[in-house]
Coordinates of N, CA and C in Angstrom, one line a residue:
M62 N -146.7 -65.0 25.8 CA -146.3 -63.8 25.5 C -144.8 -64.1 24.8
L63 N -143.0 -65.3 26.4 CA -142.6 -65.0 24.9 C -142.4 -65.1 23.5
N64 N -142.8 -65.9 23.2 CA -143.2 -66.7 21.3 C -143.2 -65.0 20.7
H65 N -144.3 -64.2 21.4 CA -144.4 -62.6 20.7 C -142.5 -62.4 20.9
F66 N -141.9 -61.8 21.8 CA -141.4 -61.3 22.1 C -139.6 -62.4 21.2
D67 N -139.4 -63.6 21.6 CA -138.4 -64.1 20.6 C -139.1 -63.3 18.9
R68 N -139.7 -63.5 18.4 CA -139.9 -63.8 16.5 C -139.7 -62.0 16.6
Q69 N -140.1 -61.8 17.9 CA -139.7 -59.9 17.5 C -138.2 -59.8 17.3
A70 N -137.8 -60.6 18.0 CA -136.0 -60.3 18.6 C -135.5 -60.7 17.1
E71 N -135.8 -62.2 16.5 CA -135.1 -62.8 15.5 C -135.9 -61.3 14.2
W72 N -136.6 -61.1 14.1 CA -136.8 -60.0 13.2 C -135.8 -58.8 13.1
L73 N -135.8 -58.1 14.6 CA -134.3 -57.5 14.4 C -133.6 -57.4 14.2
L74 N -133.2 -59.1 14.9 CA -131.7 -59.5 14.6 C -132.0 -59.5 12.3
K75 N -132.8 -59.8 11.9 CA -132.7 -60.3 10.3 C -132.8 -58.6 9.6
V76 N -133.3 -58.0 10.0 CA -132.8 -57.0 9.7 C -132.0 -55.4 10.0
G77 N -131.5 -56.2 10.3 CA -129.5 -55.2 10.7 C -129.6 -54.4 11.9
Y78 N -130.5 -54.6 13.5 CA -130.9 -53.8 14.2 C -129.0 -53.7 14.1
P79 N -128.6 -55.0 15.7 CA -127.1 -54.8 15.4 C -126.1 -53.8 14.7
E80 N -126.3 -54.1 13.2 CA -125.7 -54.1 12.4 C -125.6 -52.0 12.6
M81 N -127.1 -51.4 12.5 CA -127.6 -50.1 12.7 C -126.6 -49.6 13.6
M82 N -126.4 -50.4 15.3 CA -126.2 -50.0 16.5 C -124.7 -50.1 16.1
G83 N -123.8 -50.9 15.2 CA -122.2 -51.1 15.5 C -122.1 -52.1 16.4
I84 N -123.0 -53.2 16.7 CA -122.3 -54.1 18.2 C -122.9 -55.4 16.6
S85 N -122.4 -56.5 17.2 CA -122.3 -57.8 17.3 C -124.2 -58.7 17.2
D86 N -124.4 -59.7 16.2 CA -126.0 -60.1 17.4 C -126.2 -60.7 18.4
G87 N -124.8 -61.1 19.3 CA -124.4 -62.0 20.4 C -124.4 -60.0 21.4
Q88 N -124.2 -59.3 20.9 CA -124.8 -58.2 21.7 C -125.9 -57.8 21.8
F89 N -126.1 -57.8 20.8 CA -127.2 -57.5 20.5 C -128.1 -58.2 21.4
C90 N -128.1 -59.7 20.9 CA -128.8 -60.8 22.2 C -129.0 -60.6 23.4
A91 N -127.7 -59.7 24.2 CA -127.3 -60.0 25.3 C -127.7 -58.7 26.0
K92 N -128.4 -57.5 24.7 CA -129.1 -56.2 25.2 C -130.4 -56.7 25.9
L93 N -130.8 -57.6 25.2 CA -132.2 -58.0 25.3 C -132.9 -58.8 25.7
A94 N -131.5 -60.1 26.5 CA -132.2 -61.0 27.7 C -132.8 -60.3 28.8
P95 N -132.6 -59.5 29.3 CA -133.1 -58.7 30.8 C -134.1 -58.2 30.5
L96 N -134.5 -57.9 29.6 CA -136.0 -57.8 29.2 C -136.9 -59.0 28.8
R97 N -136.2 -60.3 28.2 CA -137.6 -61.1 28.2 C -137.6 -62.1 29.8
S98 N -136.3 -61.3 29.9 CA -136.9 -62.4 31.9 C -137.2 -61.3 32.9
R99 N -137.2 -60.4 32.1 CA -138.6 -58.8 33.2 C -139.7 -59.6 33.2
L100 N -140.2 -60.2 31.2 CA -141.7 -60.4 30.5 C -141.8 -61.7 31.1
T101 N -141.1 -62.9 32.2 CA -141.2 -63.9 32.5 C -142.3 -63.4 34.0
L102 N -141.8 -62.7 34.6 CA -142.4 -62.0 36.1 C -143.6 -61.0 36.0
A103 N -144.0 -61.0 34.8 CA -145.2 -59.8 34.4 C -146.6 -60.4 34.7
E104 N -147.2 -59.5 35.6 CA -148.5 -59.8 36.2 C -149.6 -59.8 34.7
P105 N -150.8 -60.2 34.4 CA -151.5 -59.6 33.2 C -152.4 -58.9 33.6
V106 N -152.3 -58.1 32.0 CA -153.3 -56.4 32.1 C -154.6 -56.8 31.1
E107 N -155.6 -55.8 31.3 CA -156.5 -56.5 30.6 C -156.0 -55.8 29.3
R108 N -156.7 -56.4 28.4 CA -156.0 -56.4 27.2 C -157.7 -55.6 26.2
R109 N -157.0 -54.8 25.5 CA -157.7 -53.8 25.1 C -157.4 -53.6 23.5
G110 N -156.3 -53.6 23.0 CA -155.7 -53.5 22.0 C -155.6 -55.0 21.2
N111 N -154.8 -54.1 19.4 CA -155.0 -55.3 18.5 C -153.6 -56.0 18.5
I112 N -152.7 -55.9 19.4 CA -151.1 -55.8 19.0 C -150.5 -56.2 20.6
P113 N -150.3 -57.7 20.9 CA -150.1 -57.9 22.4 C -148.6 -57.2 23.4
L114 N -147.8 -57.2 21.9 CA -146.5 -56.0 23.1 C -145.5 -56.0 21.4
C115 N -145.0 -55.0 21.6 CA -143.7 -54.7 21.4 C -142.2 -54.0 21.4
I116 N -141.4 -54.4 21.0 CA -140.2 -54.3 21.7 C -140.3 -53.1 21.5
A117 N -139.7 -51.6 21.7 CA -139.7 -50.9 21.4 C -137.6 -50.0 21.9
F118 N -137.3 -48.8 21.2 CA -136.2 -48.6 21.9 C -136.4 -47.1 22.3
R119 N -134.9 -46.8 22.6 CA -135.1 -45.4 23.4 C -134.6 -44.3 22.0
E120 N -134.7 -43.4 22.0 CA -134.7 -42.4 20.7 C -133.2 -42.4 20.4
G121 N -132.2 -42.5 19.7 CA -131.0 -42.5 19.7 C -130.1 -43.8 18.9
V122 N -130.8 -44.9 19.5 CA -130.3 -46.1 19.9 C -130.5 -46.5 18.1
V123 N -130.6 -46.4 17.7 CA -130.6 -46.3 15.9 C -131.0 -45.2 15.5
G124 N -130.6 -44.6 14.2 CA -131.0 -43.7 12.8 C -132.9 -43.7 12.9
I125 N -133.9 -43.1 12.6 CA -135.3 -42.7 12.4 C -134.8 -43.3 10.8
A126 N -134.4 -42.8 10.3 CA -134.7 -42.8 8.9 C -133.6 -44.3 8.3
D127 N -132.9 -44.8 9.0 CA -132.2 -46.0 8.2 C -133.0 -47.5 9.0
A128 N -134.2 -47.0 11.0 CA -135.4 -47.6 11.3 C -136.1 -47.7 9.8
M129 N -136.6 -46.5 9.1 CA -137.5 -46.6 8.5 C -137.1 -47.2 7.4
S130 N -136.2 -47.2 6.9 CA -135.7 -48.1 5.9 C -135.9 -49.4 5.9
R131 N -136.0 -50.0 7.0 CA -136.0 -51.7 7.4 C -137.4 -52.4 7.2
I132 N -138.3 -50.8 6.9 CA -139.8 -51.3 7.0 C -139.7 -51.2 5.3
Q133 N -141.1 -52.8 5.4 CA -140.8 -53.0 4.2 C -142.3 -53.1 4.2
A134 N -143.5 -52.2 3.2 CA -144.5 -53.1 2.8 C -144.8 -53.0 1.0
R135 N -145.8 -53.9 0.9 CA -145.7 -53.7 -0.9 C -144.4 -53.9 -2.3
S136 N -143.9 -54.1 -1.1 CA -142.7 -54.7 -1.6 C -141.5 -53.2 -1.9
A137 N -142.0 -51.7 -0.7 CA -141.2 -50.7 -0.8 C -141.2 -50.7 0.4
N138 N -139.7 -50.4 0.8 CA -138.9 -49.6 2.1 C -139.4 -48.3 2.1
G139 N -139.3 -48.2 3.8 CA -139.7 -46.8 4.1 C -138.8 -45.7 4.0
I140 N -140.0 -44.6 4.0 CA -138.9 -43.6 3.9 C -139.5 -42.0 5.1
V141 N -138.7 -41.0 5.1 CA -139.1 -40.3 6.2 C -139.1 -39.2 5.3
D142 N -140.3 -38.2 5.2 CA -140.9 -37.0 5.0 C -141.3 -36.3 5.7
M143 N -140.5 -35.4 7.2 CA -141.4 -34.6 7.2 C -141.2 -33.1 7.1
T144 N -140.7 -32.7 6.0 CA -140.4 -31.7 5.1 C -141.2 -30.9 6.0
P145 N -141.1 -29.3 6.6 CA -139.6 -29.3 6.7 C -139.0 -29.7 8.3
L146 N -139.6 -30.3 8.5 CA -138.9 -30.8 10.0 C -138.5 -31.9 9.9
S147 N -137.1 -32.3 10.7 CA -136.9 -33.9 10.6 C -137.7 -34.3 12.1
P148 N -136.7 -35.6 12.2 CA -137.3 -36.8 13.3 C -137.3 -35.6 14.4
A149 N -135.7 -35.3 14.5 CA -135.4 -34.9 15.5 C -135.7 -33.1 15.9
D150 N -137.1 -33.0 15.6 CA -137.9 -31.7 16.1 C -138.5 -32.3 16.5
F151 N -138.9 -33.7 16.8 CA -140.0 -33.8 17.5 C -139.3 -34.4 19.0
H152 N -140.4 -34.4 19.7 CA -140.1 -34.7 21.5 C -141.1 -35.5 22.9
V153 N -140.0 -36.2 23.2 CA -141.5 -36.9 23.7 C -142.3 -36.3 24.8
L154 N -143.8 -35.9 25.0 CA -143.7 -35.1 26.3 C -143.3 -35.5 27.4
Y155 N -142.9 -34.6 28.1 CA -143.1 -34.1 29.3 C -143.7 -35.6 29.9
E156 N -144.9 -35.5 29.9 CA -145.7 -36.2 31.1 C -145.1 -37.3 31.0
L157 N -144.6 -38.0 29.7 CA -144.2 -39.9 30.0 C -143.0 -40.5 29.8
E158 N -143.1 -41.4 30.9 CA -141.2 -41.5 31.4 C -141.6 -43.0 30.8
I159 N -140.1 -42.6 30.4 CA -139.8 -44.6 29.3 C -138.7 -44.3 30.2
P160 N -139.0 -45.6 29.9 CA -137.7 -47.0 30.7 C -136.0 -46.9 30.0
T161 N -135.4 -47.2 31.3 CA -134.4 -46.6 30.7 C -134.2 -47.1 30.3
G162 N -132.2 -48.1 30.0 CA -132.1 -49.0 28.7 C -132.4 -48.3 28.1
E163 N -132.0 -49.2 26.7 CA -131.7 -49.2 25.3 C -133.1 -49.4 24.5
F164 N -133.6 -50.8 25.2 CA -134.5 -51.7 25.0 C -135.7 -51.4 25.8
Y165 N -137.2 -51.4 25.9 CA -137.7 -51.8 26.7 C -139.1 -51.9 25.2
L166 N -140.8 -52.5 26.9 CA -141.4 -53.3 26.2 C -142.5 -52.5 25.8
L167 N -143.8 -53.0 25.1 CA -144.6 -51.3 25.3 C -145.7 -53.0 25.2
L168 N -146.7 -52.7 26.2 CA -147.7 -53.9 26.2 C -149.0 -53.1 25.7
D169 N -149.8 -54.4 25.4 CA -151.1 -54.3 24.7 C -151.3 -52.7 23.7
V170 N -150.6 -53.0 22.5 CA -150.7 -51.5 21.7 C -152.0 -51.5 20.9
D171 N -152.4 -51.1 20.9 CA -153.4 -50.3 20.1 C -153.1 -49.1 19.1
T172 N -153.7 -49.7 18.3 CA -153.0 -48.7 17.1 C -154.6 -47.8 16.4
G173 N -154.8 -48.0 18.0 CA -156.4 -46.3 17.5 C -157.4 -46.6 16.1
R174 N -158.2 -48.4 16.2 CA -158.7 -48.0 15.5 C -160.3 -47.5 16.2
D175 N -160.1 -46.9 17.4 CA -161.3 -45.7 17.7 C -161.0 -45.0 17.9
S176 N -160.1 -44.6 16.9 CA -159.9 -43.0 17.2 C -159.8 -42.4 15.7
L177 N -159.7 -43.2 15.0 CA -160.4 -42.8 13.4 C -161.3 -42.1 13.1
N178 N -161.3 -40.7 12.4 CA -162.0 -40.0 12.8 C -162.2 -38.7 13.6
V179 N -161.0 -39.3 14.6 CA -160.8 -38.4 15.4 C -159.6 -37.6 15.4
S180 N -159.7 -36.7 15.5 CA -158.4 -35.2 16.3 C -157.2 -36.0 16.7
P181 N -156.2 -35.7 16.7 CA -155.1 -36.1 16.9 C -155.2 -35.7 18.7
E182 N -155.4 -34.1 18.6 CA -156.0 -33.4 19.9 C -157.4 -33.9 21.1
N183 N -157.7 -34.0 19.8 CA -158.8 -35.5 21.0 C -158.9 -36.5 21.7
A184 N -157.7 -37.1 20.5 CA -157.6 -39.3 20.7 C -156.9 -38.9 22.1
L185 N -155.7 -37.7 22.1 CA -154.5 -37.6 23.0 C -156.2 -37.2 24.2
A186 N -156.5 -36.4 24.6 CA -157.6 -36.4 25.7 C -158.5 -38.2 26.6
A187 N -159.3 -38.3 25.1 CA -159.4 -39.7 25.4 C -157.8 -40.7 26.0
I188 N -157.3 -40.6 25.7 CA -155.6 -41.9 26.1 C -155.7 -41.9 26.6
R189 N -155.8 -40.4 26.7 CA -155.4 -39.8 28.9 C -156.4 -40.1 29.7
G190 N -157.4 -40.4 29.2 CA -158.6 -40.6 30.3 C -158.5 -42.0 30.8
Q191 N -158.3 -42.9 29.2 CA -158.3 -44.4 29.5 C -157.4 -44.5 30.7
G192 N -156.8 -43.4 31.6 CA -155.2 -44.2 31.8 C -154.4 -45.2 31.2
R193 N -154.2 -45.3 29.5 CA -153.3 -45.6 28.8 C -152.2 -43.9 28.7
T194 N -151.4 -44.7 27.4 CA -150.1 -44.0 27.2 C -150.0 -43.5 25.4
P195 N -150.3 -42.7 24.7 CA -149.7 -42.2 23.3 C -148.8 -42.6 23.4
L196 N -148.1 -43.5 22.0 CA -147.3 -43.7 21.9 C -146.3 -42.3 20.7
T197 N -145.1 -42.4 21.0 CA -143.7 -41.4 20.6 C -143.4 -41.6 19.5
L198 N -143.0 -40.9 18.6 CA -142.3 -40.7 17.2 C -141.5 -42.4 17.1
A199 N -140.9 -42.5 17.8 CA -139.5 -43.7 18.0 C -140.3 -45.4 18.1
E200 N -141.7 -44.8 18.9 CA -142.0 -46.3 19.8 C -143.2 -46.6 18.0
G201 N -143.6 -45.3 16.9 CA -144.6 -46.0 16.2 C -142.9 -46.6 15.3
V202 N -142.5 -45.7 15.3 CA -141.3 -45.9 14.8 C -141.5 -48.0 14.5
A203 N -141.1 -48.3 16.0 CA -140.1 -49.9 16.3 C -142.2 -50.4 16.0
L204 N -143.5 -49.9 16.6 CA -144.8 -51.3 16.5 C -144.1 -51.1 14.2
T205 N -144.2 -50.5 13.7 CA -144.3 -50.0 12.2 C -143.4 -51.2 11.5
A206 N -142.4 -51.3 12.0 CA -141.2 -52.3 11.7 C -141.4 -53.6 12.0
Q207 N -142.5 -54.4 13.3 CA -142.5 -55.8 13.6 C -143.7 -55.4 13.1
V208 N -145.2 -54.5 12.7 CA -146.2 -55.3 12.5 C -146.6 -54.0 11.3
P209 N -145.3 -54.6 9.6 CA -145.9 -53.6 9.1 C -147.1 -53.4 8.3
E210 N -147.9 -54.2 8.6 CA -149.3 -55.4 7.7 C -150.1 -54.0 8.4
L211 N -149.9 -52.7 9.5 CA -150.8 -51.5 9.8 C -150.6 -50.3 8.8
L212 N -149.5 -51.0 7.7 CA -149.5 -49.5 6.5 C -150.8 -50.6 5.3
T213 N -151.4 -51.3 5.5 CA -152.0 -51.6 4.5 C -153.1 -53.5 4.4
N214 N -153.1 -53.4 6.2 CA -154.5 -54.3 6.7 C -155.2 -53.5 7.1
G215 N -156.3 -52.8 6.1 CA -157.4 -52.0 7.0 C -158.4 -52.2 7.8
K216 N -158.9 -53.9 7.8 CA -159.5 -55.0 8.2 C -160.0 -54.9 9.5
D217 N -158.2 -55.2 9.9 CA -156.9 -55.8 11.1 C -157.0 -54.6 11.8
Y218 N -156.1 -53.8 11.4 CA -155.0 -52.5 11.7 C -155.9 -51.2 11.1
N219 N -154.6 -50.5 11.7 CA -155.2 -48.7 10.6 C -153.1 -48.1 10.8
C220 N -153.0 -47.4 10.0 CA -152.2 -46.7 10.2 C -152.3 -45.7 11.3
I221 N -151.0 -45.1 12.0 CA -150.6 -44.6 12.8 C -150.3 -43.8 13.1
Q222 N -151.1 -42.4 14.5 CA -150.3 -41.2 14.6 C -149.5 -41.4 16.0
M223 N -148.8 -40.6 16.3 CA -147.8 -40.9 17.6 C -147.8 -39.6 18.1
P224 N -149.0 -38.9 19.3 CA -149.5 -38.4 19.5 C -148.5 -38.1 20.9
G225 N -147.7 -39.3 21.3 CA -146.8 -39.4 22.7 C -145.8 -38.3 22.2
S226 N -145.0 -37.5 21.1 CA -144.1 -36.4 20.3 C -144.4 -35.9 19.6
R227 N -144.4 -34.7 20.1 CA -144.3 -32.9 19.2 C -143.6 -32.4 19.6
K228 N -143.7 -31.0 18.4 CA -142.7 -30.1 18.6 C -143.2 -29.0 19.2
P229 N -142.0 -28.8 20.2 CA -143.5 -27.8 21.0 C -143.8 -26.3 20.5
S230 N -144.8 -25.6 20.7 CA -145.3 -24.9 20.3 C -145.7 -25.3 18.8
D231 N -145.7 -26.2 18.0 CA -146.5 -26.4 16.5 C -147.5 -27.6 16.8
Q232 N -148.5 -28.0 15.9 CA -149.8 -28.5 15.7 C -149.4 -29.9 14.9
R233 N -148.2 -30.4 15.1 CA -147.5 -31.3 13.5 C -147.7 -32.9 14.4
V234 N -148.1 -33.5 13.8 CA -148.0 -35.0 14.9 C -147.4 -35.6 13.7
P235 N -146.8 -36.9 14.6 CA -146.0 -37.4 13.8 C -147.0 -38.7 13.3
S236 N -146.8 -39.3 12.1 CA -147.7 -40.3 11.3 C -146.8 -41.1 10.6
I237 N -147.9 -42.2 10.6 CA -146.5 -43.2 9.5 C -148.0 -43.6 8.9
W238 N -148.0 -43.5 7.3 CA -148.6 -44.7 6.6 C -147.9 -44.6 5.5
F239 N -148.8 -45.1 4.4 CA -148.5 -45.4 3.1 C -149.1 -45.0 2.2
S240 N -148.0 -44.3 1.4 CA -148.1 -42.8 0.2 C -147.2 -43.2 -0.6
K241 N -147.9 -42.8 -1.9 CA -147.0 -42.7 -3.4 C -146.1 -44.4 -3.2
G242 N -146.4 -45.4 -2.7 CA -146.2 -46.6 -3.2 C -145.3 -46.8 -2.0
A243 N -145.1 -46.4 -1.3 CA -144.6 -46.8 0.2 C -144.8 -45.9 1.5
P244 N -143.9 -47.4 2.2 CA -144.6 -47.0 4.1 C -143.5 -45.2 3.9
R245 N -144.1 -44.4 4.9 CA -143.8 -42.9 4.7 C -144.5 -42.2 6.5
L246 N -143.2 -41.7 6.9 CA -142.9 -41.5 7.8 C -143.1 -39.4 7.7
G247 N -144.4 -38.9 8.4 CA -144.6 -37.9 8.1 C -145.2 -37.3 9.5
W248 N -145.8 -36.5 8.7 CA -147.0 -35.6 10.0 C -148.4 -35.2 9.5
C249 N -149.0 -34.8 10.4 CA -150.4 -34.5 10.3 C -151.0 -33.4 11.1
W250 N -151.8 -32.4 11.6 CA -152.5 -31.4 11.5 C -152.6 -31.7 13.0
D251 N -152.8 -31.3 14.1 CA -153.1 -32.4 15.1 C -155.1 -31.9 15.7
R252 N -155.2 -31.3 14.7 CA -156.5 -30.8 14.3 C -157.9 -31.2 13.7
N253 N -156.6 -32.0 12.3 CA -157.6 -32.6 11.4 C -158.0 -34.1 11.5
I254 N -158.7 -34.2 10.7 CA -159.2 -35.8 11.2 C -158.9 -37.0 10.1
H255 N -158.9 -38.2 9.6 CA -158.5 -38.9 8.7 C -159.3 -40.0 9.0
T256 N -159.6 -40.8 7.4 CA -160.3 -42.4 8.1 C -159.5 -42.8 8.3
W257 N -157.9 -42.9 7.4 CA -156.9 -44.1 7.5 C -156.6 -43.6 9.0
L258 N -156.2 -43.1 9.8 CA -154.9 -42.3 10.4 C -155.7 -42.5 12.2
G259 N -155.1 -43.6 12.9 CA -155.8 -43.2 14.0 C -154.4 -43.6 14.8
S260 N -155.3 -42.9 16.7 CA -153.8 -42.0 17.7 C -153.2 -43.4 18.0
A261 N -152.1 -44.5 17.8 CA -151.9 -45.5 18.9 C -151.3 -45.3 20.4
S262 N -151.7 -46.2 20.9 CA -151.2 -46.4 22.5 C -150.9 -47.3 23.3
A263 N -150.2 -47.9 24.3 CA -150.6 -48.7 24.6 C -150.7 -48.8 26.4
A264 N -150.9 -49.6 27.3 CA -150.9 -50.4 28.4 C -150.1 -49.7 29.6
C265 N -149.3 -49.8 29.1 CA -147.7 -49.2 29.6 C -146.7 -49.5 29.0
R266 N -145.8 -48.9 29.8 CA -143.7 -49.7 28.9 C -143.5 -50.6 30.2
L267 N -143.0 -51.5 29.7 CA -142.5 -52.4 30.9 C -140.3 -52.1 30.2
G268 N -139.8 -51.8 31.4 CA -137.8 -51.7 31.2 C -138.1 -53.3 31.9
A269 N -136.5 -53.3 31.4 CA -135.4 -54.2 31.8 C -135.8 -54.5 33.6
T270 N -135.7 -53.3 34.6 CA -136.3 -53.3 35.5 C -136.9 -53.0 36.5
S271 N -138.4 -52.3 35.6 CA -139.1 -51.5 36.8 C -139.7 -51.2 36.0
P272 N -141.5 -50.9 35.9 CA -142.3 -50.2 35.5 C -142.2 -49.0 34.9
T273 N -142.8 -48.8 34.5 CA -142.7 -46.8 34.5 C -144.4 -46.5 35.0
M274 N -144.8 -47.2 34.9 CA -146.6 -46.6 35.4 C -147.1 -47.4 37.0
G275 N -147.9 -47.1 37.4 CA -147.9 -47.3 38.8 C -148.6 -49.8 38.5
G276 N -148.7 -49.7 39.7 CA -149.1 -50.8 40.3 C -148.3 -51.9 39.9
P277 N -148.4 -53.3 39.9 CA -147.3 -54.5 39.7 C -147.5 -54.4 37.9
P278 N -146.0 -55.3 38.4 CA -145.3 -55.9 36.4 C -146.9 -55.6 36.0
A279 N -146.4 -55.8 34.5 CA -148.1 -56.1 33.3 C -147.7 -56.4 31.8
M280 N -148.7 -57.4 31.4 CA -148.5 -57.8 30.6 C -150.1 -58.3 30.2
P281 N -150.5 -58.0 28.4 CA -151.3 -58.5 28.3 C -151.8 -59.7 28.3
A282 N -153.3 -59.7 29.0 CA -153.6 -61.5 29.9 C -154.1 -62.3 28.2

């Protein structure tokens, strides 16, 4: 698992996350070091998803538009197109516990191939029923940054919706797909179905000090 972590950390350095945060490469690596150490102590969890782990960032650590601009697929950089809303209008569901610290891990991530042709509303109920956790808007951006193939490789992945973030009293669900020649962060209605959009989830979140879900520290087997 450490090889996945190290590859992702190197990618974040390469695409300029330290610059986005206004810190040096060394300071950035120091922020990730405790998380790497925590991962070495994690117990295995059952592997259900198609991505072993993802380094995620807390909302506000980097600008969402900046992070999207670092995502590239088919030689095009990502954009935000959420009119009439913006990423700031979406908030993490009250039930989700996000680890403290600027960075944390998503373990056993699933892009949601089983939820293709299933509305986000129904997919969220299924995710909860499986004891998994839905990805948030920021987590979806972090995942796409690490695995941009999910936008174009329909055999192994799928474009994603993030039902873990919502605008109160609104039916829009943040989503990332490839549209009009570029990776796009937008939204879709929670009762609509799509052949190419699945609701992304993870087994759990793991912070540098403790996991947020019940049971022992865990990582995919």
